[in-house]
Amino acid sequence: CENNDQGFFVTMFAAITDITTGQTAFVNCGHNPPLLKKNNGKYEYLKMDSNLMIGVKDDFEYNIQETVLDKGDILFFYTDGVSEALNEKDELYGEQRLIDALNLQENLDETNPKTIVENIGENIKAFVNETEQSDDITMLVFKYNGDNNFEDKIVTEVVKLKIFYPAETYHQKYFERHV
């Protein structure tokens, strides 16, 4: 961009859900695509087109897309710190391990957002062991309850877990090992 001499950019995923219908409009600006678990199904990446990251190009028109959530559907959002978490062998946690861990919960019939975040957090901790991380590890789970009855229950449940690791310490140790 014109005033972005340092080349900084931001990735972002934003969504708005009509809680009476499940109609969800979203835009992905270069962020990790969320995983969608249809009620009684498996987690799969939400099908979408990706746009440029914010700050890369002036006057870029972002493509807004839509989907419909049904009662019981779950969206799992995460930052790249999840998939890029490293273990002591410098192996990435990775996208496949994340999907496998989420779908293992499906076998346990897990649909509680707080429990999902806690289970994945524990899975990541077990993978990385004592290795310090270079990025934050952030997860957010959105479950659409969709019964359109506002008086009787909360229509959505959102849980967020943020685990911070000191990036400066990680980068210093990484360069000491690899330079």
JSON list of C-alpha atoms in Angstrom, two decimals:
[
{"chain": "A", "resi": 1, "resn": "CYS", "atom": "CA", "xyz": [0.00, 0.00, 0.00]},
{"chain": "A", "resi": 2, "resn": "GLU", "atom": "CA", "xyz": [1.02, 3.59, -0.52]},
{"chain": "A", "resi": 3, "resn": "ASN", "atom": "CA", "xyz": [1.93, 4.31, 3.12]},
{"chain": "A", "resi": 4, "resn": "ASN", "atom": "CA", "xyz": [3.06, 0.81, 4.05]},
{"chain": "A", "resi": 5, "resn": "ASP", "atom": "CA", "xyz": [6.83, 1.10, 3.58]},
{"chain": "A", "resi": 6, "resn": "GLN", "atom": "CA", "xyz": [7.55, -1.68, 6.09]},
{"chain": "A", "resi": 7, "resn": "GLY", "atom": "CA", "xyz": [5.35, -4.16, 4.22]},
{"chain": "A", "resi": 8, "resn": "PHE", "atom": "CA", "xyz": [3.13, -4.88, 7.23]},
{"chain": "A", "resi": 9, "resn": "PHE", "atom": "CA", "xyz": [-0.12, -6.73, 6.69]},
{"chain": "A", "resi": 10, "resn": "VAL", "atom": "CA", "xyz": [-2.92, -8.26, 8.73]},
{"chain": "A", "resi": 11, "resn": "THR", "atom": "CA", "xyz": [-4.88, -11.44, 8.15]},
{"chain": "A", "resi": 12, "resn": "MET", "atom": "CA", "xyz": [-8.49, -11.46, 9.23]},
{"chain": "A", "resi": 13, "resn": "PHE", "atom": "CA", "xyz": [-11.61, -13.57, 9.11]},
{"chain": "A", "resi": 14, "resn": "ALA", "atom": "CA", "xyz": [-14.90, -11.84, 9.91]},
{"chain": "A", "resi": 15, "resn": "ALA", "atom": "CA", "xyz": [-18.40, -13.30, 9.98]},
{"chain": "A", "resi": 16, "resn": "ILE", "atom": "CA", "xyz": [-21.91, -12.19, 10.84]},
{"chain": "A", "resi": 17, "resn": "THR", "atom": "CA", "xyz": [-24.57, -14.79, 11.61]},
{"chain": "A", "resi": 18, "resn": "ASP", "atom": "CA", "xyz": [-28.28, -14.09, 11.63]},
{"chain": "A", "resi": 19, "resn": "ILE", "atom": "CA", "xyz": [-29.14, -16.10, 14.72]},
{"chain": "A", "resi": 20, "resn": "THR", "atom": "CA", "xyz": [-32.75, -16.51, 13.64]},
{"chain": "A", "resi": 21, "resn": "THR", "atom": "CA", "xyz": [-31.93, -18.19, 10.30]},
{"chain": "A", "resi": 22, "resn": "GLY", "atom": "CA", "xyz": [-28.31, -19.37, 10.46]},
{"chain": "A", "resi": 23, "resn": "GLN", "atom": "CA", "xyz": [-27.49, -17.28, 7.38]},
{"chain": "A", "resi": 24, "resn": "THR", "atom": "CA", "xyz": [-23.82, -16.35, 7.74]},
{"chain": "A", "resi": 25, "resn": "ALA", "atom": "CA", "xyz": [-21.94, -13.78, 5.69]},
{"chain": "A", "resi": 26, "resn": "PHE", "atom": "CA", "xyz": [-18.15, -13.89, 5.93]},
{"chain": "A", "resi": 27, "resn": "VAL", "atom": "CA", "xyz": [-14.96, -12.54, 4.44]},
{"chain": "A", "resi": 28, "resn": "ASN", "atom": "CA", "xyz": [-11.52, -14.13, 4.62]},
{"chain": "A", "resi": 29, "resn": "CYS", "atom": "CA", "xyz": [-8.57, -11.77, 4.25]},
{"chain": "A", "resi": 30, "resn": "GLY", "atom": "CA", "xyz": [-5.70, -14.25, 3.99]},
{"chain": "A", "resi": 31, "resn": "HIS", "atom": "CA", "xyz": [-6.47, -15.90, 7.35]},
{"chain": "A", "resi": 32, "resn": "ASN", "atom": "CA", "xyz": [-6.56, -19.60, 8.14]},
{"chain": "A", "resi": 33, "resn": "PRO", "atom": "CA", "xyz": [-9.95, -20.88, 6.99]},
{"chain": "A", "resi": 34, "resn": "PRO", "atom": "CA", "xyz": [-12.16, -22.07, 9.84]},
{"chain": "A", "resi": 35, "resn": "LEU", "atom": "CA", "xyz": [-13.21, -25.68, 10.18]},
{"chain": "A", "resi": 36, "resn": "LEU", "atom": "CA", "xyz": [-16.93, -26.43, 10.00]},
{"chain": "A", "resi": 37, "resn": "LYS", "atom": "CA", "xyz": [-18.57, -29.41, 11.63]},
{"chain": "A", "resi": 38, "resn": "LYS", "atom": "CA", "xyz": [-22.07, -29.92, 10.30]},
{"chain": "A", "resi": 39, "resn": "ASN", "atom": "CA", "xyz": [-24.38, -31.45, 12.88]},
{"chain": "A", "resi": 40, "resn": "ASN", "atom": "CA", "xyz": [-23.47, -35.16, 13.19]},
{"chain": "A", "resi": 41, "resn": "GLY", "atom": "CA", "xyz": [-20.68, -34.77, 10.63]},
{"chain": "A", "resi": 42, "resn": "LYS", "atom": "CA", "xyz": [-16.89, -34.38, 10.62]},
{"chain": "A", "resi": 43, "resn": "TYR", "atom": "CA", "xyz": [-14.83, -31.21, 10.68]},
{"chain": "A", "resi": 44, "resn": "GLU", "atom": "CA", "xyz": [-13.92, -29.95, 7.22]},
{"chain": "A", "resi": 45, "resn": "TYR", "atom": "CA", "xyz": [-12.53, -26.66, 6.02]},
{"chain": "A", "resi": 46, "resn": "LEU", "atom": "CA", "xyz": [-15.25, -24.14, 5.27]},
{"chain": "A", "resi": 47, "resn": "LYS", "atom": "CA", "xyz": [-15.27, -23.87, 1.48]},
{"chain": "A", "resi": 48, "resn": "MET", "atom": "CA", "xyz": [-14.37, -20.34, 0.47]},
{"chain": "A", "resi": 49, "resn": "ASP", "atom": "CA", "xyz": [-12.32, -18.08, -1.69]},
{"chain": "A", "resi": 50, "resn": "SER", "atom": "CA", "xyz": [-9.51, -16.28, 0.09]},
{"chain": "A", "resi": 51, "resn": "ASN", "atom": "CA", "xyz": [-8.85, -12.61, -0.41]},
{"chain": "A", "resi": 52, "resn": "LEU", "atom": "CA", "xyz": [-5.65, -10.62, -0.05]},
{"chain": "A", "resi": 53, "resn": "MET", "atom": "CA", "xyz": [-4.38, -9.80, 3.40]},
{"chain": "A", "resi": 54, "resn": "ILE", "atom": "CA", "xyz": [-5.25, -6.34, 4.68]},
{"chain": "A", "resi": 55, "resn": "GLY", "atom": "CA", "xyz": [-2.52, -3.82, 3.91]},
{"chain": "A", "resi": 56, "resn": "VAL", "atom": "CA", "xyz": [-1.16, -5.46, 0.77]},
{"chain": "A", "resi": 57, "resn": "LYS", "atom": "CA", "xyz": [-2.95, -3.47, -1.93]},
{"chain": "A", "resi": 58, "resn": "ASP", "atom": "CA", "xyz": [-4.85, -0.21, -1.92]},
{"chain": "A", "resi": 59, "resn": "ASP", "atom": "CA", "xyz": [-8.50, -0.22, -3.03]},
{"chain": "A", "resi": 60, "resn": "PHE", "atom": "CA", "xyz": [-8.83, -4.01, -3.03]},
{"chain": "A", "resi": 61, "resn": "GLU", "atom": "CA", "xyz": [-12.44, -5.18, -3.16]},
{"chain": "A", "resi": 62, "resn": "TYR", "atom": "CA", "xyz": [-12.97, -8.01, -0.71]},
{"chain": "A", "resi": 63, "resn": "ASN", "atom": "CA", "xyz": [-15.30, -10.84, -1.71]},
{"chain": "A", "resi": 64, "resn": "ILE", "atom": "CA", "xyz": [-18.05, -11.47, 0.88]},
{"chain": "A", "resi": 65, "resn": "GLN", "atom": "CA", "xyz": [-19.39, -15.03, 0.81]},
{"chain": "A", "resi": 66, "resn": "GLU", "atom": "CA", "xyz": [-22.31, -16.77, 2.49]},
{"chain": "A", "resi": 67, "resn": "THR", "atom": "CA", "xyz": [-23.26, -20.08, 4.02]},
{"chain": "A", "resi": 68, "resn": "VAL", "atom": "CA", "xyz": [-26.13, -21.32, 6.15]},
{"chain": "A", "resi": 69, "resn": "LEU", "atom": "CA", "xyz": [-25.56, -22.89, 9.54]},
{"chain": "A", "resi": 70, "resn": "ASP", "atom": "CA", "xyz": [-27.98, -25.53, 10.77]},
{"chain": "A", "resi": 71, "resn": "LYS", "atom": "CA", "xyz": [-28.82, -26.31, 14.37]},
{"chain": "A", "resi": 72, "resn": "GLY", "atom": "CA", "xyz": [-25.81, -27.97, 16.02]},
{"chain": "A", "resi": 73, "resn": "ASP", "atom": "CA", "xyz": [-23.21, -26.77, 13.48]},
{"chain": "A", "resi": 74, "resn": "ILE", "atom": "CA", "xyz": [-19.85, -25.76, 14.93]},
{"chain": "A", "resi": 75, "resn": "LEU", "atom": "CA", "xyz": [-17.24, -23.39, 13.50]},
{"chain": "A", "resi": 76, "resn": "PHE", "atom": "CA", "xyz": [-13.68, -23.70, 14.81]},
{"chain": "A", "resi": 77, "resn": "PHE", "atom": "CA", "xyz": [-11.51, -20.60, 14.25]},
{"chain": "A", "resi": 78, "resn": "TYR", "atom": "CA", "xyz": [-7.80, -20.49, 14.99]},
{"chain": "A", "resi": 79, "resn": "THR", "atom": "CA", "xyz": [-4.66, -18.48, 14.38]},
{"chain": "A", "resi": 80, "resn": "ASP", "atom": "CA", "xyz": [-1.62, -19.76, 12.55]},
{"chain": "A", "resi": 81, "resn": "GLY", "atom": "CA", "xyz": [0.05, -20.22, 15.93]},
{"chain": "A", "resi": 82, "resn": "VAL", "atom": "CA", "xyz": [-2.04, -23.40, 16.26]},
{"chain": "A", "resi": 83, "resn": "SER", "atom": "CA", "xyz": [-0.99, -25.05, 13.00]},
{"chain": "A", "resi": 84, "resn": "GLU", "atom": "CA", "xyz": [2.57, -23.68, 13.24]},
{"chain": "A", "resi": 85, "resn": "ALA", "atom": "CA", "xyz": [3.21, -24.77, 16.83]},
{"chain": "A", "resi": 86, "resn": "LEU", "atom": "CA", "xyz": [6.59, -26.51, 16.92]},
{"chain": "A", "resi": 87, "resn": "ASN", "atom": "CA", "xyz": [7.83, -29.46, 18.93]},
{"chain": "A", "resi": 88, "resn": "GLU", "atom": "CA", "xyz": [11.43, -30.10, 20.02]},
{"chain": "A", "resi": 89, "resn": "LYS", "atom": "CA", "xyz": [12.21, -31.62, 16.58]},
{"chain": "A", "resi": 90, "resn": "ASP", "atom": "CA", "xyz": [11.03, -28.42, 14.84]},
{"chain": "A", "resi": 91, "resn": "GLU", "atom": "CA", "xyz": [8.01, -30.31, 13.44]},
{"chain": "A", "resi": 92, "resn": "LEU", "atom": "CA", "xyz": [4.83, -28.32, 12.90]},
{"chain": "A", "resi": 93, "resn": "TYR", "atom": "CA", "xyz": [1.60, -29.28, 14.63]},
{"chain": "A", "resi": 94, "resn": "GLY", "atom": "CA", "xyz": [0.03, -28.84, 11.19]},
{"chain": "A", "resi": 95, "resn": "GLU", "atom": "CA", "xyz": [-3.40, -28.72, 9.63]},
{"chain": "A", "resi": 96, "resn": "GLN", "atom": "CA", "xyz": [-3.87, -32.50, 9.42]},
{"chain": "A", "resi": 97, "resn": "ARG", "atom": "CA", "xyz": [-3.08, -33.05, 13.08]},
{"chain": "A", "resi": 98, "resn": "LEU", "atom": "CA", "xyz": [-5.60, -30.33, 13.96]},
{"chain": "A", "resi": 99, "resn": "ILE", "atom": "CA", "xyz": [-8.35, -31.90, 11.84]},
{"chain": "A", "resi": 100, "resn": "ASP", "atom": "CA", "xyz": [-7.56, -35.34, 13.26]},
{"chain": "A", "resi": 101, "resn": "ALA", "atom": "CA", "xyz": [-7.70, -34.04, 16.83]},
{"chain": "A", "resi": 102, "resn": "LEU", "atom": "CA", "xyz": [-11.02, -32.28, 16.19]},
{"chain": "A", "resi": 103, "resn": "ASN", "atom": "CA", "xyz": [-12.54, -35.34, 14.55]},
{"chain": "A", "resi": 104, "resn": "LEU", "atom": "CA", "xyz": [-11.36, -37.56, 17.40]},
{"chain": "A", "resi": 105, "resn": "GLN", "atom": "CA", "xyz": [-13.62, -35.45, 19.61]},
{"chain": "A", "resi": 106, "resn": "GLU", "atom": "CA", "xyz": [-16.45, -36.13, 17.18]},
{"chain": "A", "resi": 107, "resn": "ASN", "atom": "CA", "xyz": [-16.06, -39.78, 18.07]},
{"chain": "A", "resi": 108, "resn": "LEU", "atom": "CA", "xyz": [-16.60, -38.70, 21.66]},
{"chain": "A", "resi": 109, "resn": "ASP", "atom": "CA", "xyz": [-19.65, -36.74, 20.46]},
{"chain": "A", "resi": 110, "resn": "GLU", "atom": "CA", "xyz": [-18.14, -33.56, 21.83]},
{"chain": "A", "resi": 111, "resn": "THR", "atom": "CA", "xyz": [-20.08, -30.40, 21.02]},
{"chain": "A", "resi": 112, "resn": "ASN", "atom": "CA", "xyz": [-19.40, -28.19, 24.04]},
{"chain": "A", "resi": 113, "resn": "PRO", "atom": "CA", "xyz": [-17.31, -25.23, 22.78]},
{"chain": "A", "resi": 114, "resn": "LYS", "atom": "CA", "xyz": [-15.35, -24.86, 26.02]},
{"chain": "A", "resi": 115, "resn": "THR", "atom": "CA", "xyz": [-14.44, -28.55, 26.07]},
{"chain": "A", "resi": 116, "resn": "ILE", "atom": "CA", "xyz": [-13.42, -28.48, 22.40]},
{"chain": "A", "resi": 117, "resn": "VAL", "atom": "CA", "xyz": [-11.01, -25.60, 23.00]},
{"chain": "A", "resi": 118, "resn": "GLU", "atom": "CA", "xyz": [-9.62, -27.24, 26.14]},
{"chain": "A", "resi": 119, "resn": "ASN", "atom": "CA", "xyz": [-9.13, -30.60, 24.37]},
{"chain": "A", "resi": 120, "resn": "ILE", "atom": "CA", "xyz": [-7.33, -29.06, 21.40]},
{"chain": "A", "resi": 121, "resn": "GLY", "atom": "CA", "xyz": [-5.24, -26.90, 23.75]},
{"chain": "A", "resi": 122, "resn": "GLU", "atom": "CA", "xyz": [-4.18, -30.04, 25.66]},
{"chain": "A", "resi": 123, "resn": "ASN", "atom": "CA", "xyz": [-3.42, -31.83, 22.37]},
{"chain": "A", "resi": 124, "resn": "ILE", "atom": "CA", "xyz": [-1.17, -28.95, 21.28]},
{"chain": "A", "resi": 125, "resn": "LYS", "atom": "CA", "xyz": [0.56, -28.83, 24.67]},
{"chain": "A", "resi": 126, "resn": "ALA", "atom": "CA", "xyz": [1.26, -32.56, 24.50]},
{"chain": "A", "resi": 127, "resn": "PHE", "atom": "CA", "xyz": [2.69, -32.16, 20.98]},
{"chain": "A", "resi": 128, "resn": "VAL", "atom": "CA", "xyz": [4.97, -29.19, 21.73]},
{"chain": "A", "resi": 129, "resn": "ASN", "atom": "CA", "xyz": [5.97, -30.52, 25.16]},
{"chain": "A", "resi": 130, "resn": "GLU", "atom": "CA", "xyz": [8.29, -27.89, 26.67]},
{"chain": "A", "resi": 131, "resn": "THR", "atom": "CA", "xyz": [9.16, -26.14, 23.39]},
{"chain": "A", "resi": 132, "resn": "GLU", "atom": "CA", "xyz": [8.62, -22.39, 23.52]},
{"chain": "A", "resi": 133, "resn": "GLN", "atom": "CA", "xyz": [6.43, -21.06, 20.74]},
{"chain": "A", "resi": 134, "resn": "SER", "atom": "CA", "xyz": [7.02, -18.24, 18.26]},
{"chain": "A", "resi": 135, "resn": "ASP", "atom": "CA", "xyz": [3.41, -17.10, 18.04]},
{"chain": "A", "resi": 136, "resn": "ASP", "atom": "CA", "xyz": [0.23, -16.88, 20.04]},
{"chain": "A", "resi": 137, "resn": "ILE", "atom": "CA", "xyz": [-2.07, -19.87, 20.02]},
{"chain": "A", "resi": 138, "resn": "THR", "atom": "CA", "xyz": [-5.65, -18.65, 19.77]},
{"chain": "A", "resi": 139, "resn": "MET", "atom": "CA", "xyz": [-8.83, -20.64, 19.21]},
{"chain": "A", "resi": 140, "resn": "LEU", "atom": "CA", "xyz": [-12.48, -19.66, 19.08]},
{"chain": "A", "resi": 141, "resn": "VAL", "atom": "CA", "xyz": [-15.43, -22.04, 18.82]},
{"chain": "A", "resi": 142, "resn": "PHE", "atom": "CA", "xyz": [-18.87, -20.92, 17.65]},
{"chain": "A", "resi": 143, "resn": "LYS", "atom": "CA", "xyz": [-21.77, -23.32, 18.04]},
{"chain": "A", "resi": 144, "resn": "TYR", "atom": "CA", "xyz": [-25.08, -22.47, 16.38]},
{"chain": "A", "resi": 145, "resn": "ASN", "atom": "CA", "xyz": [-27.97, -23.72, 18.49]},
{"chain": "A", "resi": 146, "resn": "GLY", "atom": "CA", "xyz": [-30.51, -22.46, 15.99]},
{"chain": "A", "resi": 147, "resn": "ASP", "atom": "CA", "xyz": [-33.83, -23.18, 17.59]},
{"chain": "A", "resi": 148, "resn": "ASN", "atom": "CA", "xyz": [-35.02, -19.58, 17.16]},
{"chain": "A", "resi": 149, "resn": "ASN", "atom": "CA", "xyz": [-36.39, -19.54, 20.71]},
{"chain": "A", "resi": 150, "resn": "PHE", "atom": "CA", "xyz": [-34.72, -16.57, 22.39]},
{"chain": "A", "resi": 151, "resn": "GLU", "atom": "CA", "xyz": [-36.64, -16.75, 25.66]},
{"chain": "A", "resi": 152, "resn": "ASP", "atom": "CA", "xyz": [-35.70, -20.34, 26.48]},
{"chain": "A", "resi": 153, "resn": "LYS", "atom": "CA", "xyz": [-32.00, -20.53, 25.72]},
{"chain": "A", "resi": 154, "resn": "ILE", "atom": "CA", "xyz": [-28.95, -18.72, 24.55]},
{"chain": "A", "resi": 155, "resn": "VAL", "atom": "CA", "xyz": [-28.74, -19.19, 20.79]},
{"chain": "A", "resi": 156, "resn": "THR", "atom": "CA", "xyz": [-24.98, -19.17, 20.48]},
{"chain": "A", "resi": 157, "resn": "GLU", "atom": "CA", "xyz": [-22.06, -20.29, 22.56]},
{"chain": "A", "resi": 158, "resn": "VAL", "atom": "CA", "xyz": [-18.67, -18.77, 21.98]},
{"chain": "A", "resi": 159, "resn": "VAL", "atom": "CA", "xyz": [-15.52, -19.79, 23.78]},
{"chain": "A", "resi": 160, "resn": "LYS", "atom": "CA", "xyz": [-12.10, -18.28, 23.30]},
{"chain": "A", "resi": 161, "resn": "LEU", "atom": "CA", "xyz": [-8.81, -19.52, 24.68]},
{"chain": "A", "resi": 162, "resn": "LYS", "atom": "CA", "xyz": [-5.63, -17.59, 24.21]},
{"chain": "A", "resi": 163, "resn": "ILE", "atom": "CA", "xyz": [-2.29, -19.04, 25.23]},
{"chain": "A", "resi": 164, "resn": "PHE", "atom": "CA", "xyz": [0.63, -16.64, 24.90]},
{"chain": "A", "resi": 165, "resn": "TYR", "atom": "CA", "xyz": [4.21, -17.75, 24.45]},
{"chain": "A", "resi": 166, "resn": "PRO", "atom": "CA", "xyz": [7.05, -15.22, 24.48]},
{"chain": "A", "resi": 167, "resn": "ALA", "atom": "CA", "xyz": [7.98, -14.90, 20.80]},
{"chain": "A", "resi": 168, "resn": "GLU", "atom": "CA", "xyz": [11.27, -13.11, 21.49]},
{"chain": "A", "resi": 169, "resn": "THR", "atom": "CA", "xyz": [12.58, -16.03, 23.55]},
{"chain": "A", "resi": 170, "resn": "TYR", "atom": "CA", "xyz": [11.56, -18.54, 20.88]},
{"chain": "A", "resi": 171, "resn": "HIS", "atom": "CA", "xyz": [13.18, -16.58, 18.04]},
{"chain": "A", "resi": 172, "resn": "GLN", "atom": "CA", "xyz": [16.43, -16.21, 19.97]},
{"chain": "A", "resi": 173, "resn": "LYS", "atom": "CA", "xyz": [16.62, -19.96, 20.73]},
{"chain": "A", "resi": 174, "resn": "TYR", "atom": "CA", "xyz": [15.62, -20.85, 17.17]},
{"chain": "A", "resi": 175, "resn": "PHE", "atom": "CA", "xyz": [18.41, -18.75, 15.69]},
{"chain": "A", "resi": 176, "resn": "GLU", "atom": "CA", "xyz": [20.92, -20.09, 18.20]},
{"chain": "A", "resi": 177, "resn": "ARG", "atom": "CA", "xyz": [20.11, -23.64, 17.02]},
{"chain": "A", "resi": 178, "resn": "HIS", "atom": "CA", "xyz": [19.96, -22.89, 13.29]},
{"chain": "A", "resi": 179, "resn": "VAL", "atom": "CA", "xyz": [22.52, -20.17, 12.62]}
]
